[in-house]
Short mmCIF file of C-alpha atoms in Angstrom, two decimals:
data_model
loop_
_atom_site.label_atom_id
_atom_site.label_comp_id
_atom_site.label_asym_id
_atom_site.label_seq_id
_atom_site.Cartn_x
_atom_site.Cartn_y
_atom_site.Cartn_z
CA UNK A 1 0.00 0.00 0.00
CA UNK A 2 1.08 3.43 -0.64
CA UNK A 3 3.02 5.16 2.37
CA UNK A 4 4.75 8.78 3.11
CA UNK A 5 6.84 9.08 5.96
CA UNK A 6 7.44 12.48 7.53
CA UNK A 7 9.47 12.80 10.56
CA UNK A 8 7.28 12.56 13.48
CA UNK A 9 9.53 13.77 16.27
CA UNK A 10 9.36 17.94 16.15
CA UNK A 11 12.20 19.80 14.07
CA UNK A 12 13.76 22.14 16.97
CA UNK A 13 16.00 25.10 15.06
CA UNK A 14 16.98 28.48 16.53
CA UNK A 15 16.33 31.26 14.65
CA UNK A 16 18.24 32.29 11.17
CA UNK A 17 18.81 28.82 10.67
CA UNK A 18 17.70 26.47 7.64
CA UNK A 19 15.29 24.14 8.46
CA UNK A 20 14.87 21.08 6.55
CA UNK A 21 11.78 18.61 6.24
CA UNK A 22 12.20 15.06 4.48
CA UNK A 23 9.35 13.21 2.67
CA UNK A 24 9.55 9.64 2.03
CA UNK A 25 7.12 7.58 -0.11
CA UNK A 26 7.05 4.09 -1.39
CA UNK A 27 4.80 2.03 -3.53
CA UNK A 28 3.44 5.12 -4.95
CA UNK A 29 4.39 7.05 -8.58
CA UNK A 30 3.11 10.87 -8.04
CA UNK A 31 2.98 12.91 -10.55
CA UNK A 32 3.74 16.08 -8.27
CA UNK A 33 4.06 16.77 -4.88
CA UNK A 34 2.98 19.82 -3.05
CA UNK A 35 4.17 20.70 0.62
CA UNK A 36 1.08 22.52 3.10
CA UNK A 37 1.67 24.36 6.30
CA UNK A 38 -0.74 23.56 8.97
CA UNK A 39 -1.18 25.85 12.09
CA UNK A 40 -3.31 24.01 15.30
CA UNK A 41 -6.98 23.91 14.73
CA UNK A 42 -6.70 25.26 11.02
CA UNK A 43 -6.88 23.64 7.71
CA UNK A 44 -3.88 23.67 5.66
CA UNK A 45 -2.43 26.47 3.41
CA UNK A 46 -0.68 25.37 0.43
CA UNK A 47 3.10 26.44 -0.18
CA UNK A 48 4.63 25.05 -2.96
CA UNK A 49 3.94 22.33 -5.87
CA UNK A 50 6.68 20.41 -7.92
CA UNK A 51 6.44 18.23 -10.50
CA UNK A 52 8.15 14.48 -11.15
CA UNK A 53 9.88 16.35 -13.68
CA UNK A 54 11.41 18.97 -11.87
CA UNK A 55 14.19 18.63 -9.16
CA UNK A 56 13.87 22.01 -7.48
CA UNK A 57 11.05 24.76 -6.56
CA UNK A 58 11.84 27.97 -4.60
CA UNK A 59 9.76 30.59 -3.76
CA UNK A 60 11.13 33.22 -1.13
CA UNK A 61 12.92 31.40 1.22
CA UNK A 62 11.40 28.14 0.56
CA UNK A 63 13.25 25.26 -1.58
CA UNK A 64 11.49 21.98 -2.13
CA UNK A 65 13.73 19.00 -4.16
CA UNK A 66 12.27 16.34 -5.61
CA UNK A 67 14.13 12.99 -6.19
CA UNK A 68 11.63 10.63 -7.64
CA UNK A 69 14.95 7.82 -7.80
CA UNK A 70 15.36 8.01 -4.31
CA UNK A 71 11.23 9.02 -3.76
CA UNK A 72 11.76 11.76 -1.38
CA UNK A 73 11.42 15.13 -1.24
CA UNK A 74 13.73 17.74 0.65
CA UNK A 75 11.73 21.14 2.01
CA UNK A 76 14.30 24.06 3.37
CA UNK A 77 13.06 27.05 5.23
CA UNK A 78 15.90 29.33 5.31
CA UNK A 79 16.81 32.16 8.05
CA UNK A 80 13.58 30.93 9.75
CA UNK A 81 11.31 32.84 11.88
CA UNK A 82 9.46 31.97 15.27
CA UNK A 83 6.31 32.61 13.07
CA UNK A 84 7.50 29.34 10.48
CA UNK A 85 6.47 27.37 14.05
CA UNK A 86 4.06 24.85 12.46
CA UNK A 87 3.14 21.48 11.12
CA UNK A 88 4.02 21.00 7.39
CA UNK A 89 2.64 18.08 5.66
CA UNK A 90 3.45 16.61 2.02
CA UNK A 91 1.26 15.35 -0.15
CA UNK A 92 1.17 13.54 -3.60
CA UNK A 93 -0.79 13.36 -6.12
CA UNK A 94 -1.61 11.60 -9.42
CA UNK A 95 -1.79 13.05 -12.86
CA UNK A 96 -5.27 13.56 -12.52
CA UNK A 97 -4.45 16.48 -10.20
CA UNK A 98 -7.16 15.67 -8.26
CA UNK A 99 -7.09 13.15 -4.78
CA UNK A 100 -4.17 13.95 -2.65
CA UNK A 101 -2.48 11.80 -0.43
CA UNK A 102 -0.53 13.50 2.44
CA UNK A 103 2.19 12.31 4.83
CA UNK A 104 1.39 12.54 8.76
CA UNK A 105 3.58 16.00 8.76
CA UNK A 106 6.52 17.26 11.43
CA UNK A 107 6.28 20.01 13.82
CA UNK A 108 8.53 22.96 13.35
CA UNK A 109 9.27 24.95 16.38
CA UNK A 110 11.55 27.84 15.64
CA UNK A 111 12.99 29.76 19.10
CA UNK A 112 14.25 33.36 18.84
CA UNK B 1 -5.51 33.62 -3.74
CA UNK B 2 -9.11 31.50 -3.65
CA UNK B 3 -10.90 31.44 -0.40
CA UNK B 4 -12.72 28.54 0.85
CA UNK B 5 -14.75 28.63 3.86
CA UNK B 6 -15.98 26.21 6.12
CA UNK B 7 -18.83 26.37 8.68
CA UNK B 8 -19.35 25.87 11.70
CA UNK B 9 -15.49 26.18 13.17
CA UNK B 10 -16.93 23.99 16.28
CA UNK B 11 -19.55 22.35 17.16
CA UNK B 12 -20.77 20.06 20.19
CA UNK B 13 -23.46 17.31 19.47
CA UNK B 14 -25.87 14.62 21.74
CA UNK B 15 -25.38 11.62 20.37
CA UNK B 16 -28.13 10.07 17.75
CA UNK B 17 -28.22 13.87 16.50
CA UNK B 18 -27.15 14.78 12.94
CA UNK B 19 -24.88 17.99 11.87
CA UNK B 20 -24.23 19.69 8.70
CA UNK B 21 -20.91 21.12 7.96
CA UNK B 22 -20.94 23.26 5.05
CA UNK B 23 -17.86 24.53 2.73
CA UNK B 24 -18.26 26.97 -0.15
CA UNK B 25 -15.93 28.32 -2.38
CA UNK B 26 -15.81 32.08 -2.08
CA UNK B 27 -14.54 33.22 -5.46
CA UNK B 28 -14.45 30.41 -7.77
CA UNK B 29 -16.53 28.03 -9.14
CA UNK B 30 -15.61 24.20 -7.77
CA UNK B 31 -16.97 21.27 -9.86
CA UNK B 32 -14.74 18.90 -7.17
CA UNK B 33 -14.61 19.16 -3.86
CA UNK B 34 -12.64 17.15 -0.98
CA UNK B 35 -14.06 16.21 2.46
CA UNK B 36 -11.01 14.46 4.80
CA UNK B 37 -10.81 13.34 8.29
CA UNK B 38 -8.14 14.56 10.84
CA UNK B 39 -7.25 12.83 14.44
CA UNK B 40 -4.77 14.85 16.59
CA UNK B 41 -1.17 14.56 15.61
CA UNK B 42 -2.44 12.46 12.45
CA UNK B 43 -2.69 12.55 8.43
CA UNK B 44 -5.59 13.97 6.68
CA UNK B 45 -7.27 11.16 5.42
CA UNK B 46 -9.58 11.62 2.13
CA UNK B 47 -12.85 10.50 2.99
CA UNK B 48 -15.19 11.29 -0.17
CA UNK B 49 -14.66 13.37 -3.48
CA UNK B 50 -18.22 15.24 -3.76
CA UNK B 51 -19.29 16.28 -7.51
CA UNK B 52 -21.45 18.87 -8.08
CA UNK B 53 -24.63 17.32 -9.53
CA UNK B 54 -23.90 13.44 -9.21
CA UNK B 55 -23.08 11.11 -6.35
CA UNK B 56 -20.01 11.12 -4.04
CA UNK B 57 -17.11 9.19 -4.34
CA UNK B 58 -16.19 7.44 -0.70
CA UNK B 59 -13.27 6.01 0.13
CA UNK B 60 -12.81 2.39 0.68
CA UNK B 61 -14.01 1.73 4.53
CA UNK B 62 -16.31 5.28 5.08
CA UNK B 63 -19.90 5.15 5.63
CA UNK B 64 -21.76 6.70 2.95
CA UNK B 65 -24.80 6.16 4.80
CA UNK B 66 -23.27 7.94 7.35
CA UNK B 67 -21.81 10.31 5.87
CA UNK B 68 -23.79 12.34 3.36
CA UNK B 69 -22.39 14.65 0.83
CA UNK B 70 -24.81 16.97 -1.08
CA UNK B 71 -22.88 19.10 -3.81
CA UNK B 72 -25.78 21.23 -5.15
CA UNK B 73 -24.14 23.85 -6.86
CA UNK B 74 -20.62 24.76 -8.35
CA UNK B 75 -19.99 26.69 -5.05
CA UNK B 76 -21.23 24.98 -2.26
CA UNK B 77 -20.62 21.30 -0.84
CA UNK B 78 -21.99 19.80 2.49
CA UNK B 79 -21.07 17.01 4.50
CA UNK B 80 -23.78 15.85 7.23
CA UNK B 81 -23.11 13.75 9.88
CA UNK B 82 -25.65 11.64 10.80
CA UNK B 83 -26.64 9.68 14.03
CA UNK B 84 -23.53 10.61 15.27
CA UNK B 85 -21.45 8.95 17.95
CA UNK B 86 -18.61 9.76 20.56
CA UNK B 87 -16.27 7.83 17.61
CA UNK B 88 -17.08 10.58 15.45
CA UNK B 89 -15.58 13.02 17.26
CA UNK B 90 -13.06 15.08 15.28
CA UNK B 91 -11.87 17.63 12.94
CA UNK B 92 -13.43 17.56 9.71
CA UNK B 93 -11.84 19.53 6.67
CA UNK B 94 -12.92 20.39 3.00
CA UNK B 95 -11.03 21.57 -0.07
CA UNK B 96 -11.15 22.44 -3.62
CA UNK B 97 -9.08 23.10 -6.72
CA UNK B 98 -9.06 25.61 -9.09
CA UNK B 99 -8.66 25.14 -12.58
CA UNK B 100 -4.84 26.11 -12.83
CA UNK B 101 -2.46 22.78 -11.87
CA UNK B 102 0.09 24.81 -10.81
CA UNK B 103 -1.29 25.72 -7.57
CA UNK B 104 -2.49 23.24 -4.83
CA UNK B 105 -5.88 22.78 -3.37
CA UNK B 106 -7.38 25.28 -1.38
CA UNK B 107 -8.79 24.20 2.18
CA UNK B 108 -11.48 25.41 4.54
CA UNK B 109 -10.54 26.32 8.29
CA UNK B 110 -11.62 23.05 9.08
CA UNK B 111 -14.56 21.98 11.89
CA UNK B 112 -13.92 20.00 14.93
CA UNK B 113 -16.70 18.00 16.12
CA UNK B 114 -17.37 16.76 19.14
CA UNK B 115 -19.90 14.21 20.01
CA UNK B 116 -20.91 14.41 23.75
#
């Protein structure tokens, strides 16, 4: 069956540094992937999309790799904020562009 | 970018009642819509695709009985609980796309239910 595997133990990072997020997926050929920030209690807001043909995405400080050989996908926060504090999940999806399958997500904390 | 909102944000229930969460799509029209499950610390799990003017598509092991999707129009999709139970209990999220692939799905703020 199809899995993704996010870290489940919180990401702890001071301040100004890069954070990075790892997705891991097996039994599963996704045509894209798209990364979501979650704050408690909300629903997600989407951040950035890449495609199985692409092997890198940035927007602001935000980089997401994709390496469908090794099916994972890298997501970097640089010079992070307290306010980056959240729960980002990954998701896949098929070529459809329409179900999405999403990963159980890690916690960011970010201290000043 | 497109808003979709959800309502209620909360809502506390007897058990054996029904409740209606609705989610519309603010500023765009949304032939598809998503309706997924959340337990704390957990994945969203896809429970039902709801198409405006057919049937619902559930995923393998939900209730369609119930769980009852109604997507009357191109803007509006509901998701009624029904004879609900302490099991029920959680939060309860809806999305949609827009037409242009390169951005992801848009989601509502998401209702957490709680079955007393």
């Amino acid at each position: 069956s199809q899995k993704i595997e996010q870290n489940s133990e919180a990401l702890n990072i001071q301040e100004g540094k890069t954070a990075t997020l790892t997705c891991n997926y097996t039994n599963y050929s996704p045509a894209y992937l798209q990364w979501y920030r979650q704050d408690p209690g909300r629903g997600p807001v989407f951040l950035l999309l890449i495609r199985e043909n692409e092997k890198e995405k940035r927007k602001e400080r935000l980089k997401v790799t994709f390496d469908t050989t090794l099916k994972q996908s890298l997501f970097h926060i640089t010079a992070s904020q307290p306010a980056d504090s959240a729960t980002y999940l990954c998701a896949l999806g098929d070529t459809g562009f329409q179900k999405l399958v999403f990963g159980t997500g890690t916690r960011l904390l970010v201290s000043p | 970018g497109a808003v979709v909102s959800q309502h209620p944000s909360r809502v506390i229930c007897k058990s054996g009642t029904s409740v209606k969460i609705e989610c519309r799509s603010l500023d765009f029209q949304a032939t598809t819509m998503f309706w997924y499950r959340q337990f704390p610390k957990k994945s969203l799990m896809l429970m039902a695709t709801s198409n405006e003017g057919s049937k619902a598509t559930y995923e393998q092991g939900v209730e369609k009985d119930k769980f009852l999707i109604n997507h009357a129009s191109l803007t509006l999709s509901t998701l009624t609980v029904t004879s609900a139970h302490p099991e029920d209990s959680s939060f309860y999220i809806c999305s949609a796309r827009v037409s242009d692939r390169a951005v992801g799905a848009f989601f509502g703020q998401g209702t957490r239910l709680t079955v007393v």
